[in-house]
Short mmCIF file of N, CA and C in Angstrom, two decimals:
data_model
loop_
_atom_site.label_atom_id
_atom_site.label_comp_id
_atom_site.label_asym_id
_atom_site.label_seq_id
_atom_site.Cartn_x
_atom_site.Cartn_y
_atom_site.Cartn_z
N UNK A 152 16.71 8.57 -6.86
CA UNK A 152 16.08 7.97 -5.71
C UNK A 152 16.88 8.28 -4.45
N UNK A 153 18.10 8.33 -4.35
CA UNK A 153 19.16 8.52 -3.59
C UNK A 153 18.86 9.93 -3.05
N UNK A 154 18.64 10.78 -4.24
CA UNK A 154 18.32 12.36 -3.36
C UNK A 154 16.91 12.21 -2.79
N UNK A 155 15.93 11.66 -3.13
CA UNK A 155 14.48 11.44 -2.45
C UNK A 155 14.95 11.22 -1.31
N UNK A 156 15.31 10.10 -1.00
CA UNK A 156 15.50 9.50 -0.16
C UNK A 156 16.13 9.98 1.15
N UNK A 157 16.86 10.82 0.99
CA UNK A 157 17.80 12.30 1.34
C UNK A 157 16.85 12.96 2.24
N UNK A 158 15.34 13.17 1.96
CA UNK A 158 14.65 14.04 2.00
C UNK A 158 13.56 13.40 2.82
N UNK A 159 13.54 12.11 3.09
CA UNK A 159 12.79 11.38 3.64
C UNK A 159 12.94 11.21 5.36
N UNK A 160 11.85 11.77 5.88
CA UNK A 160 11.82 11.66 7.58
C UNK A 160 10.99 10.65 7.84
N UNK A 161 11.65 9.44 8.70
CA UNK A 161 11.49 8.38 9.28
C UNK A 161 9.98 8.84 9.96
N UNK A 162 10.76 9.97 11.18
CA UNK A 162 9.47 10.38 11.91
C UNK A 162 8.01 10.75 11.44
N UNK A 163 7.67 11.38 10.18
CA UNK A 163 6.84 11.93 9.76
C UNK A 163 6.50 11.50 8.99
N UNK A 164 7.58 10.22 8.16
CA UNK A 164 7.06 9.34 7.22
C UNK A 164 6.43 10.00 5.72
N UNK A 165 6.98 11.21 5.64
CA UNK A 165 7.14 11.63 4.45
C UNK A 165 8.38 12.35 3.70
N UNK A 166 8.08 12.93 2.48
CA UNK A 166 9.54 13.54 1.83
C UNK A 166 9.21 15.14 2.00
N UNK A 167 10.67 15.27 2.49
CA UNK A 167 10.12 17.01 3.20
C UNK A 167 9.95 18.33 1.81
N UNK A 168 9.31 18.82 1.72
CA UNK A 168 8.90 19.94 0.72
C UNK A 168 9.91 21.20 0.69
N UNK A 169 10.74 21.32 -0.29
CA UNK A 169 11.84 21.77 0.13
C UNK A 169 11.01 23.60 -0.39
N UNK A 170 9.74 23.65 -1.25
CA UNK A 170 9.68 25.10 -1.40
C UNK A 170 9.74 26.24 -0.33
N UNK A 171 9.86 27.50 -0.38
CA UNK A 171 10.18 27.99 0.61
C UNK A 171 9.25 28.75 0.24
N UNK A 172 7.47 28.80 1.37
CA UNK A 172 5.97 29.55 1.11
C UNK A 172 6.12 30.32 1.53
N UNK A 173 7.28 30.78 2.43
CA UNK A 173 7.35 32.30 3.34
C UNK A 173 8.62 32.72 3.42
N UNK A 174 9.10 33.25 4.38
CA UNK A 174 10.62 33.87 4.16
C UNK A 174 11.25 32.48 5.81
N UNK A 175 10.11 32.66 6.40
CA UNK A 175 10.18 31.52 7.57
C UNK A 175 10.67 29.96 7.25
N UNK A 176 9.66 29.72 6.19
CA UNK A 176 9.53 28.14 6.05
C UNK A 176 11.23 27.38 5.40
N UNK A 177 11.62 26.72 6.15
CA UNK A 177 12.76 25.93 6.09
C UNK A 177 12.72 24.55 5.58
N UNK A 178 11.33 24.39 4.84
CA UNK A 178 10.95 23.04 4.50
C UNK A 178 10.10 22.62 5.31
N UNK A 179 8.94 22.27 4.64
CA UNK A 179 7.63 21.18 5.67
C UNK A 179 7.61 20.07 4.86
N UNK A 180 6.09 19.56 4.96
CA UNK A 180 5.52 18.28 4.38
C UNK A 180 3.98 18.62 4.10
N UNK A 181 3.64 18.05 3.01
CA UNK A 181 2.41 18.18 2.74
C UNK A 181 2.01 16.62 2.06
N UNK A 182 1.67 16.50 1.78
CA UNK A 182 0.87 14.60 1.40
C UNK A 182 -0.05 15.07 0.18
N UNK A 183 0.69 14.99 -0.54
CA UNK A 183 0.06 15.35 -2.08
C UNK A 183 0.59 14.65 -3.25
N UNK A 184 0.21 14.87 -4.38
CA UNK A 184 0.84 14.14 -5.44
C UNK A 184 2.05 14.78 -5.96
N UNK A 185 1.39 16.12 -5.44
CA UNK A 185 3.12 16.93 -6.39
C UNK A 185 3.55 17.25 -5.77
N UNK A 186 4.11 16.99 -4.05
CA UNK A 186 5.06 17.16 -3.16
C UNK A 186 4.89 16.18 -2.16
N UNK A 187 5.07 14.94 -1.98
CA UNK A 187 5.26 14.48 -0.71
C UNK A 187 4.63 13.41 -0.63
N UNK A 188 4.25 12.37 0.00
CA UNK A 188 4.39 10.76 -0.25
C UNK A 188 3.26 10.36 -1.15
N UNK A 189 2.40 10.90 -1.72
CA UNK A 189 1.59 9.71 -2.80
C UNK A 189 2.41 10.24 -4.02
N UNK A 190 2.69 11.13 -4.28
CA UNK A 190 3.86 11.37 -5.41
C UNK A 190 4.76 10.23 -5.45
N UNK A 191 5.42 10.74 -4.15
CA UNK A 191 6.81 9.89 -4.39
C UNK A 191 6.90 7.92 -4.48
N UNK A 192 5.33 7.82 -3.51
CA UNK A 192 4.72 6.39 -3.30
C UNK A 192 4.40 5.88 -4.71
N UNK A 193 3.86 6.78 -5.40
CA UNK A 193 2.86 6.20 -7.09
C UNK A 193 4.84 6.29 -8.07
N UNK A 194 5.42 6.36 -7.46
CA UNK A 194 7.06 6.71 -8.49
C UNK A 194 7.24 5.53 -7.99
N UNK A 195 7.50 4.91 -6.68
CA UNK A 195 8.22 3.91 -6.09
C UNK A 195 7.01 2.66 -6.42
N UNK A 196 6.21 2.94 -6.54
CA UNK A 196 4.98 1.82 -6.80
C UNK A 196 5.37 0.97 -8.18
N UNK A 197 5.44 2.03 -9.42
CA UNK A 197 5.89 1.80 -10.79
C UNK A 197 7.37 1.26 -11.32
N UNK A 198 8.17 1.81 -9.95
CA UNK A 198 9.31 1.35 -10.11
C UNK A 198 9.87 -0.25 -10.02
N UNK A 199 8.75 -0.49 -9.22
CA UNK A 199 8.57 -2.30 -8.87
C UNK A 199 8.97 -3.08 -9.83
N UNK A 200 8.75 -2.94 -11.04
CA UNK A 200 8.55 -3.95 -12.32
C UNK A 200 10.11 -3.94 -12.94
N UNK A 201 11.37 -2.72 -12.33
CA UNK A 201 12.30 -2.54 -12.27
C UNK A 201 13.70 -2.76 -11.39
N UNK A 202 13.15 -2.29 -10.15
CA UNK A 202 13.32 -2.52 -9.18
C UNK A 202 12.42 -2.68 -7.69
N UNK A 203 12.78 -4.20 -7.59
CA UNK A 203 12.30 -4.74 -6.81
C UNK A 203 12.89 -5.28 -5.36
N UNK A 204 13.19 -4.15 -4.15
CA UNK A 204 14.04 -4.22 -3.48
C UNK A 204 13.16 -4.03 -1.89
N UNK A 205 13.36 -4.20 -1.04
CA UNK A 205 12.86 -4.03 0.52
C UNK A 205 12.79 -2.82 0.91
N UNK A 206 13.72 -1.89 0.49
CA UNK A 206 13.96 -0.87 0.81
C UNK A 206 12.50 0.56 -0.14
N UNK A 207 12.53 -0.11 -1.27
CA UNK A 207 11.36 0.49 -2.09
C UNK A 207 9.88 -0.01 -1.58
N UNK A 208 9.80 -1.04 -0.78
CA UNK A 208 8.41 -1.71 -0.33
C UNK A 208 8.25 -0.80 0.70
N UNK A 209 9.18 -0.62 1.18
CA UNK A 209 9.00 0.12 2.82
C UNK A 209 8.86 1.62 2.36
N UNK A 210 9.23 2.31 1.50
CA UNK A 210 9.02 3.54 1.14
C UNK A 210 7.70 3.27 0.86
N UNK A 211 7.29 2.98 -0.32
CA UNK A 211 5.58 2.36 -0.37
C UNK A 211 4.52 2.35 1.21
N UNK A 212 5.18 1.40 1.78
CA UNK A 212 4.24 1.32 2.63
C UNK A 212 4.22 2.49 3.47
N UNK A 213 5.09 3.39 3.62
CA UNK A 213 5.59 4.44 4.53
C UNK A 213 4.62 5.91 3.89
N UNK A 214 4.60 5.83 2.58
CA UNK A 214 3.26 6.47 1.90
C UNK A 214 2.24 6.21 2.25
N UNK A 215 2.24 5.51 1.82
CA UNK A 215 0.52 4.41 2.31
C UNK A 215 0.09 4.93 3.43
N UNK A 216 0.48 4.56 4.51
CA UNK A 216 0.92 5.26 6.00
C UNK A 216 0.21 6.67 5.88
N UNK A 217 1.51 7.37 5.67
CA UNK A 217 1.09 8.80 5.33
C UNK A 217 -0.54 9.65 4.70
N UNK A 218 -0.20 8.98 3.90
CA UNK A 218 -1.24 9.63 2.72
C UNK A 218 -3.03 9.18 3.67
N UNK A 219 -3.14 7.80 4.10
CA UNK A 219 -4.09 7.49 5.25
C UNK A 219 -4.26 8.63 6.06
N UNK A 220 -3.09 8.72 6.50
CA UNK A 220 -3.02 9.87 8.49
C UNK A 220 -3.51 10.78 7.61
N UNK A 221 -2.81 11.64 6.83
CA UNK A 221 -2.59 12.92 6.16
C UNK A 221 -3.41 13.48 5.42
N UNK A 222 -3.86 12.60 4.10
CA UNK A 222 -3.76 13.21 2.83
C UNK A 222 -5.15 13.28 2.41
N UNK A 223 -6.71 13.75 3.88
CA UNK A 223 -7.62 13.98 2.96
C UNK A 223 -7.91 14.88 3.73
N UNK A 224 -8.85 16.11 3.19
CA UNK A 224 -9.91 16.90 3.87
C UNK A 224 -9.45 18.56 3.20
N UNK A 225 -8.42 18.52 2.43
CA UNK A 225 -7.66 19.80 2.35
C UNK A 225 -9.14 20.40 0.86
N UNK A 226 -9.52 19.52 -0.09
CA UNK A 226 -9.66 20.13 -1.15
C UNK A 226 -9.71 18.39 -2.22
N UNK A 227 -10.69 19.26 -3.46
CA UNK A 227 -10.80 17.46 -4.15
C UNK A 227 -10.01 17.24 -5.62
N UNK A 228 -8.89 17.99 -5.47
CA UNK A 228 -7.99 18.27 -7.09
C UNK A 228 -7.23 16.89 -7.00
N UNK A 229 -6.80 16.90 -7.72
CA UNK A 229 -5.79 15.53 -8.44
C UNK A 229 -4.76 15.93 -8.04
N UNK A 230 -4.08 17.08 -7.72
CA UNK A 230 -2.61 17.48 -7.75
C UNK A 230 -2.13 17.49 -6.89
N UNK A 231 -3.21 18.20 -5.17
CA UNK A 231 -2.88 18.03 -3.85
C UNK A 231 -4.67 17.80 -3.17
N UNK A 232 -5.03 17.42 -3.63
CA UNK A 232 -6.20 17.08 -3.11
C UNK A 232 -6.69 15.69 -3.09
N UNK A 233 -8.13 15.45 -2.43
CA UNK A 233 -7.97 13.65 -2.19
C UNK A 233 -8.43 13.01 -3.43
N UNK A 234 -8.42 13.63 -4.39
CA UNK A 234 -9.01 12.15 -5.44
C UNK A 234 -7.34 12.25 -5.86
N UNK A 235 -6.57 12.90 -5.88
CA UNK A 235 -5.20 12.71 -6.52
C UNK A 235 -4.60 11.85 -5.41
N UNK A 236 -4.63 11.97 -4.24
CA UNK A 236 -4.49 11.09 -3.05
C UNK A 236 -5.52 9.16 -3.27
N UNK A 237 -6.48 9.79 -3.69
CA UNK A 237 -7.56 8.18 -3.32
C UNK A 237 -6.50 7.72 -4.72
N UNK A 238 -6.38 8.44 -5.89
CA UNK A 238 -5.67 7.66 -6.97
C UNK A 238 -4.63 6.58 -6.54
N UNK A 239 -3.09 7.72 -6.03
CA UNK A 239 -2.33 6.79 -5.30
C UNK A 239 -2.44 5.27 -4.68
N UNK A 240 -3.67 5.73 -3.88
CA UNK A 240 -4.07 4.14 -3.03
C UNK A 240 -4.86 3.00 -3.23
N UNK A 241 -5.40 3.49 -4.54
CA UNK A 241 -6.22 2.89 -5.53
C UNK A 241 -5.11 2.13 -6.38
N UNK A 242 -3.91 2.85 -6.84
CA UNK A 242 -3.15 1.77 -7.60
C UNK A 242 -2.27 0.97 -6.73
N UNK A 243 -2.09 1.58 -5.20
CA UNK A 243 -1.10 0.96 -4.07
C UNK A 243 -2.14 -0.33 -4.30
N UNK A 244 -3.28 -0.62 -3.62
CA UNK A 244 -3.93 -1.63 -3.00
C UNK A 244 -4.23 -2.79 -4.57
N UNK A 245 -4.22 -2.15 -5.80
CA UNK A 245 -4.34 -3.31 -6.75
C UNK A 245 -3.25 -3.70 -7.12
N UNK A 246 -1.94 -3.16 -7.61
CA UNK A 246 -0.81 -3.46 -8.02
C UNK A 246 -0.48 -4.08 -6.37
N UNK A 247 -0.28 -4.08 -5.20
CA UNK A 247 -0.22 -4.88 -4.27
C UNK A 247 -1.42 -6.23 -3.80
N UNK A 248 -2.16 -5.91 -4.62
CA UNK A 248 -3.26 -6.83 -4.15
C UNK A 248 -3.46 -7.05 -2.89
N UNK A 249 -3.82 -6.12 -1.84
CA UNK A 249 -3.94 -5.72 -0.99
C UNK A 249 -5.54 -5.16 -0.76
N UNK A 250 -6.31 -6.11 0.34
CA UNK A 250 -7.44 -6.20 0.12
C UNK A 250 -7.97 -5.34 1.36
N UNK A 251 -7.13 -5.25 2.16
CA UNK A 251 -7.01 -4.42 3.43
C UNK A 251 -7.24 -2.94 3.24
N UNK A 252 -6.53 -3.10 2.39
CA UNK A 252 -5.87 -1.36 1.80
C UNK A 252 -7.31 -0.92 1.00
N UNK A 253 -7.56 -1.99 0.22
CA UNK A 253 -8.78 -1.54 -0.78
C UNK A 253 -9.79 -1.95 0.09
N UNK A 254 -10.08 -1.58 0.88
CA UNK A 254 -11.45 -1.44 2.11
C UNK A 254 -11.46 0.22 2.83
N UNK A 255 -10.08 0.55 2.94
CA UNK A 255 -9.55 1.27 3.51
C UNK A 255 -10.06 2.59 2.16
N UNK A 256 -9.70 2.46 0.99
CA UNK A 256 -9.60 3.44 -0.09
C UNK A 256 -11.36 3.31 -0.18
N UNK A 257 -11.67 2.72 -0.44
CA UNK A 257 -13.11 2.67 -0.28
C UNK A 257 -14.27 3.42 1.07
N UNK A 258 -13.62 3.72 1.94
CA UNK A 258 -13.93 4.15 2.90
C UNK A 258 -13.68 5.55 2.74
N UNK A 259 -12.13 5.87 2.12
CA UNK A 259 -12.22 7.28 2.12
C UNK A 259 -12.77 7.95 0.89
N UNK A 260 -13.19 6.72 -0.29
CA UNK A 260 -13.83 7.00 -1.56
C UNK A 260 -15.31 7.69 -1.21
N UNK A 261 -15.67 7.02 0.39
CA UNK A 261 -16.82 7.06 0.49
C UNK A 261 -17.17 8.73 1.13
N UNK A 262 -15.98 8.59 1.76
CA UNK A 262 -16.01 10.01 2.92
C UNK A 262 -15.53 11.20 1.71
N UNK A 263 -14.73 11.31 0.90
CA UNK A 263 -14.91 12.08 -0.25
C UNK A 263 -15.91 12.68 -0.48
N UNK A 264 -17.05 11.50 -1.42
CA UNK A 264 -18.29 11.63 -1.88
C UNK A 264 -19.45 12.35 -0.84
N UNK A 265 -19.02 12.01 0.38
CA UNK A 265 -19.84 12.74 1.10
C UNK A 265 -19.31 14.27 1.33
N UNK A 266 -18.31 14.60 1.47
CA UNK A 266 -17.55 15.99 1.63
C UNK A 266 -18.61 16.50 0.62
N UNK A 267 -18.69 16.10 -0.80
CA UNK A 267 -19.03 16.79 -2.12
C UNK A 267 -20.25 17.12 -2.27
N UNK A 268 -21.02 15.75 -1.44
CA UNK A 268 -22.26 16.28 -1.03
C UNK A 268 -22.33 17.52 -0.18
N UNK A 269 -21.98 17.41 0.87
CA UNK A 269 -21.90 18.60 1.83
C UNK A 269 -21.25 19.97 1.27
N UNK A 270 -19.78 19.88 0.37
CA UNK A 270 -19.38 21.38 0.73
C UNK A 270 -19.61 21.99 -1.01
N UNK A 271 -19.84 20.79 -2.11
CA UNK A 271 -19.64 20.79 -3.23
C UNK A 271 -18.66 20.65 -3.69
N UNK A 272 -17.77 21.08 -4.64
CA UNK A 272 -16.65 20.48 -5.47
C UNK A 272 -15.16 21.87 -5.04
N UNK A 273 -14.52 21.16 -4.39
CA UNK A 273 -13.31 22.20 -3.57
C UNK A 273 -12.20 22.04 -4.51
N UNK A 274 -12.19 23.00 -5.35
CA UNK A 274 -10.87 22.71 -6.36
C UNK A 274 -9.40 23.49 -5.58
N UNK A 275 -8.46 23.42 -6.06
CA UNK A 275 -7.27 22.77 -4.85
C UNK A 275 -6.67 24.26 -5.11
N UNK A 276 -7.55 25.83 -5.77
CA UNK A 276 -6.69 27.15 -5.85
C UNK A 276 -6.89 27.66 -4.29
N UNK A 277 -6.31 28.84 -4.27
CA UNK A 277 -6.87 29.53 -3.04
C UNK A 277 -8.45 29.79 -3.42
N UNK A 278 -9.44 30.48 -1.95
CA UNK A 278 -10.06 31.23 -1.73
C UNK A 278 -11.23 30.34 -2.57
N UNK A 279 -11.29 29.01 -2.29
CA UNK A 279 -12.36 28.33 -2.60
C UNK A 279 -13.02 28.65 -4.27
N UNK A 280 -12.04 29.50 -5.13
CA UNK A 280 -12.61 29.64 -6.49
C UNK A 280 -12.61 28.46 -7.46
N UNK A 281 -13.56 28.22 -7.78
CA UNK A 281 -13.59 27.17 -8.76
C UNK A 281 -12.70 27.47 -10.36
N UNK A 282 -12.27 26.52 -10.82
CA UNK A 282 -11.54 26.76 -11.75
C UNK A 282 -11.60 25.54 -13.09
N UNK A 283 -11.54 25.63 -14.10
CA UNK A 283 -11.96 24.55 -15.01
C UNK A 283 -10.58 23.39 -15.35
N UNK A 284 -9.65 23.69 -14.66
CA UNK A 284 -8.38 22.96 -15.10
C UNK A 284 -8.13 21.41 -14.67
N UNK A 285 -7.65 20.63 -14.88
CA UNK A 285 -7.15 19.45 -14.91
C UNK A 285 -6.41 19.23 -13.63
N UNK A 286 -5.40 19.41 -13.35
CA UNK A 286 -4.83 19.30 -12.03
C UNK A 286 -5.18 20.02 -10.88
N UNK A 287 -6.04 21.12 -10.98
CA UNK A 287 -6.38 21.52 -9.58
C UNK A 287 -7.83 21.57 -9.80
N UNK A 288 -8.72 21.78 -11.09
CA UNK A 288 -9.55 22.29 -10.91
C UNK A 288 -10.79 21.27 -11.13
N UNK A 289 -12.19 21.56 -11.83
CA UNK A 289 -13.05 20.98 -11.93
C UNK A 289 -12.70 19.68 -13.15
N UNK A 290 -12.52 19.35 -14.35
CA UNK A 290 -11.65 18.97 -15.05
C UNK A 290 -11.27 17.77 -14.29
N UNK A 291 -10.35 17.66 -13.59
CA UNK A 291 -9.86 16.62 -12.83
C UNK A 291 -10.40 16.07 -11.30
N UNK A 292 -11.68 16.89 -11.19
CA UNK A 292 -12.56 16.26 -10.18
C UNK A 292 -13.19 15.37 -10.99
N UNK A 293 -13.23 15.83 -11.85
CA UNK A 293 -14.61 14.86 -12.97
C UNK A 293 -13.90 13.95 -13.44
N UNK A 294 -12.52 13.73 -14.11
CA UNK A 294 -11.50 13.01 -14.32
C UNK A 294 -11.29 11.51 -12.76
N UNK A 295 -10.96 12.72 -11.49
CA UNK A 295 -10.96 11.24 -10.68
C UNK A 295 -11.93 10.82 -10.04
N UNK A 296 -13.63 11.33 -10.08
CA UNK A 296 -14.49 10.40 -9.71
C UNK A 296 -14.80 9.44 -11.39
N UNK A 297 -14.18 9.64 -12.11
CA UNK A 297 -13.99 8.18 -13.51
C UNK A 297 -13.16 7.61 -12.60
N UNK A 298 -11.93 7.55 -12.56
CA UNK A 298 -11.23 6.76 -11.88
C UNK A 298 -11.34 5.83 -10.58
N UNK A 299 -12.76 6.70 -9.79
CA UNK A 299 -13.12 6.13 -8.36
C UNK A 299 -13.84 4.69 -9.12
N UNK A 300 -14.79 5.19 -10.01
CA UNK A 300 -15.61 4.24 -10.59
C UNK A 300 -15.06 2.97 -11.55
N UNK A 301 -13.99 3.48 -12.47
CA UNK A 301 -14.02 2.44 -13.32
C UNK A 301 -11.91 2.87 -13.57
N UNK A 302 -11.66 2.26 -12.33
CA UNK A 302 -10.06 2.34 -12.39
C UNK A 302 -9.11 1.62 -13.23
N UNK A 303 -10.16 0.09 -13.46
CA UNK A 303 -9.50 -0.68 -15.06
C UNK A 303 -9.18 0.37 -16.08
N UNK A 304 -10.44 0.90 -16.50
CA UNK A 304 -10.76 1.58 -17.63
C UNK A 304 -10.25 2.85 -17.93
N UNK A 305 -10.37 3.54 -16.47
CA UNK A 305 -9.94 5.09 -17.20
C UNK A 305 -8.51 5.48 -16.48
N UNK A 306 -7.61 5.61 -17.07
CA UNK A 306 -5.80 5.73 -17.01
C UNK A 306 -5.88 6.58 -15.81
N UNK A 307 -4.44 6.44 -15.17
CA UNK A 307 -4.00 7.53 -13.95
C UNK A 307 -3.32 8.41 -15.13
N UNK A 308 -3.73 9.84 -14.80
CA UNK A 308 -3.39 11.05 -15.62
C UNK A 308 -1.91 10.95 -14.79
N UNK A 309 -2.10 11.20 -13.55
CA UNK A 309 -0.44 11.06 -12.44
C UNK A 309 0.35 10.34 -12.74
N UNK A 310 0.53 9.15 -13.65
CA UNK A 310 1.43 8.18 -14.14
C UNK A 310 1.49 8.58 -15.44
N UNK A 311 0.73 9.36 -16.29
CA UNK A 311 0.70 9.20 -18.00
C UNK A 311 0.55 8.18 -17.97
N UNK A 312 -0.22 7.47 -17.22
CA UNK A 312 -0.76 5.68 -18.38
C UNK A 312 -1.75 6.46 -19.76
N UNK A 313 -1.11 5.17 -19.99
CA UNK A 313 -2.12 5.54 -21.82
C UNK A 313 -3.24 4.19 -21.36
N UNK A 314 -4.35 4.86 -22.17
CA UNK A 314 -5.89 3.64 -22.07
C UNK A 314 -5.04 2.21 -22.65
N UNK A 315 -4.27 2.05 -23.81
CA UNK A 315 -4.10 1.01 -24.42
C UNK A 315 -3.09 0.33 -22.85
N UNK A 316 -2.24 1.06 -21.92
CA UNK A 316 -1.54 0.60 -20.99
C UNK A 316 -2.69 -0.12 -20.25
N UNK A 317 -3.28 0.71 -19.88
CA UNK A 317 -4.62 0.41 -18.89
C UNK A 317 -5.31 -1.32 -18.99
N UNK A 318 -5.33 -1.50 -20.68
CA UNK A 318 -6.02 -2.24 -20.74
C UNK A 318 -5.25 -3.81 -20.52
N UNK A 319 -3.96 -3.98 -20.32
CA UNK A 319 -3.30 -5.11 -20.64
C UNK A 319 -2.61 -4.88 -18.82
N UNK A 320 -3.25 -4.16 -17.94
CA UNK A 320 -2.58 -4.01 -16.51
C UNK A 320 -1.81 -2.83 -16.56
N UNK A 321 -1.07 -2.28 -17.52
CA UNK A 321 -0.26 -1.86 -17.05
C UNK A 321 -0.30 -0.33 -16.53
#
C-alpha cells in the first residue's frame, strides 16, 4: 500500500501508470480497473474489513472522485472500460451504503446502455475489433450488464468473489 500510495497524485486524484506506451511517456493516468483508481479503489474498498483507517476512506473516496470525472466513454470491457468502472462504484456505493453514489452509478448505468444502443458493443482492443474474451472483450460485456442487473447475485470477476461469497455479502 505504501508503494501505491507513492504513486498517488493529490492533484489528479489518481495512481500514476507507470507503463511506458511510447519512448516519450514518463508515466500518465488512465481510470481503469487494471491501472489507476477503480483498481486501486475496489483493493482499498475490500481492504476495509481489515483495515479500517481515514487514510484508506479518503483513497476510496478520491477514486470515487476519479472514476466519476474520468472513467466512462473510452469503450465497454471490464478491464478498462465502463462496466469494469460502473462495477467499482456499484460495490463503492453498497459496501458504503451510500445512496448518493448509487443514483450517481445508475445514471451512468443508464448512459452506458444508451452508448450500446447507439455505437453497439465497444470491446476495450484497438481499432474497434470485437473480440470474444472476458476482460476486454464481448464475454465480459455480457458478464457486466449481469452485474448491472443482479449485483447480489452475480460475483465481481475484478475481486474473484466466488457466488457462495456473494451470497452471505461478501
Amino acid at each position: 500500500m505504501e508503494y501505491e500510495r507513492s504513486l498517488f497524485s493529490p492533484e489528479v486524484e489518481n495512481w500514476r501508470d507507470l507503463r511506458k506506451l511510447d519512448q516519450r511517456d514518463s508515466g500518465s493516468f488512465i481510470t481503469a480497473w487494471c491501472h489507476g483508481a477503480p483498481g486501486v479503489g475496489l483493493g482499498r474498498l475490500h481492504s476495509l474489513t481489515r483495515l479500517n483507517d481515514t487514510e484508506i476512506h479518503s483513497e476510496i473516496k478520491s477514486a470515487i472522485r476519479d472514476t466519476l470525472t474520468h472513467g466512462f466513454g473510452q469503450n465497454h470491457s471490464l478491464c478498462h472500460g465502463d462496466l469494469g468502472n460502473l462495477d467499482f462504484l456499484i460495490q463503492a456505493a453498497d459496501f458504503l451504503e451510500d445512496v448518493e453514489l448509487r443514483v450517481q452509478v445508475d445514471q451512468r448505468a443508464a448512459s452506458v446502455l444508451e452508448s450500446m444502443k447507439q455505437y453497439g458493443w465497444l470491446c476495450g482492443v484497438p481499432f474497434g475489433v470485437e473480440t470474444p474474451g472476458l476482460m476486454t472483450g464481448l464475454a465480459g460485456i455480457g458478464y457486466g450488464l449481469l452485474r448491472l442487473v443482479e449485483p447480489a447475485r452475480v460475483p465481481s470477476v475484478l475481486v474473484l468473489a466466488s457466488p457462495a461469497a456473494n451470497e452471505v455479502g461478501g
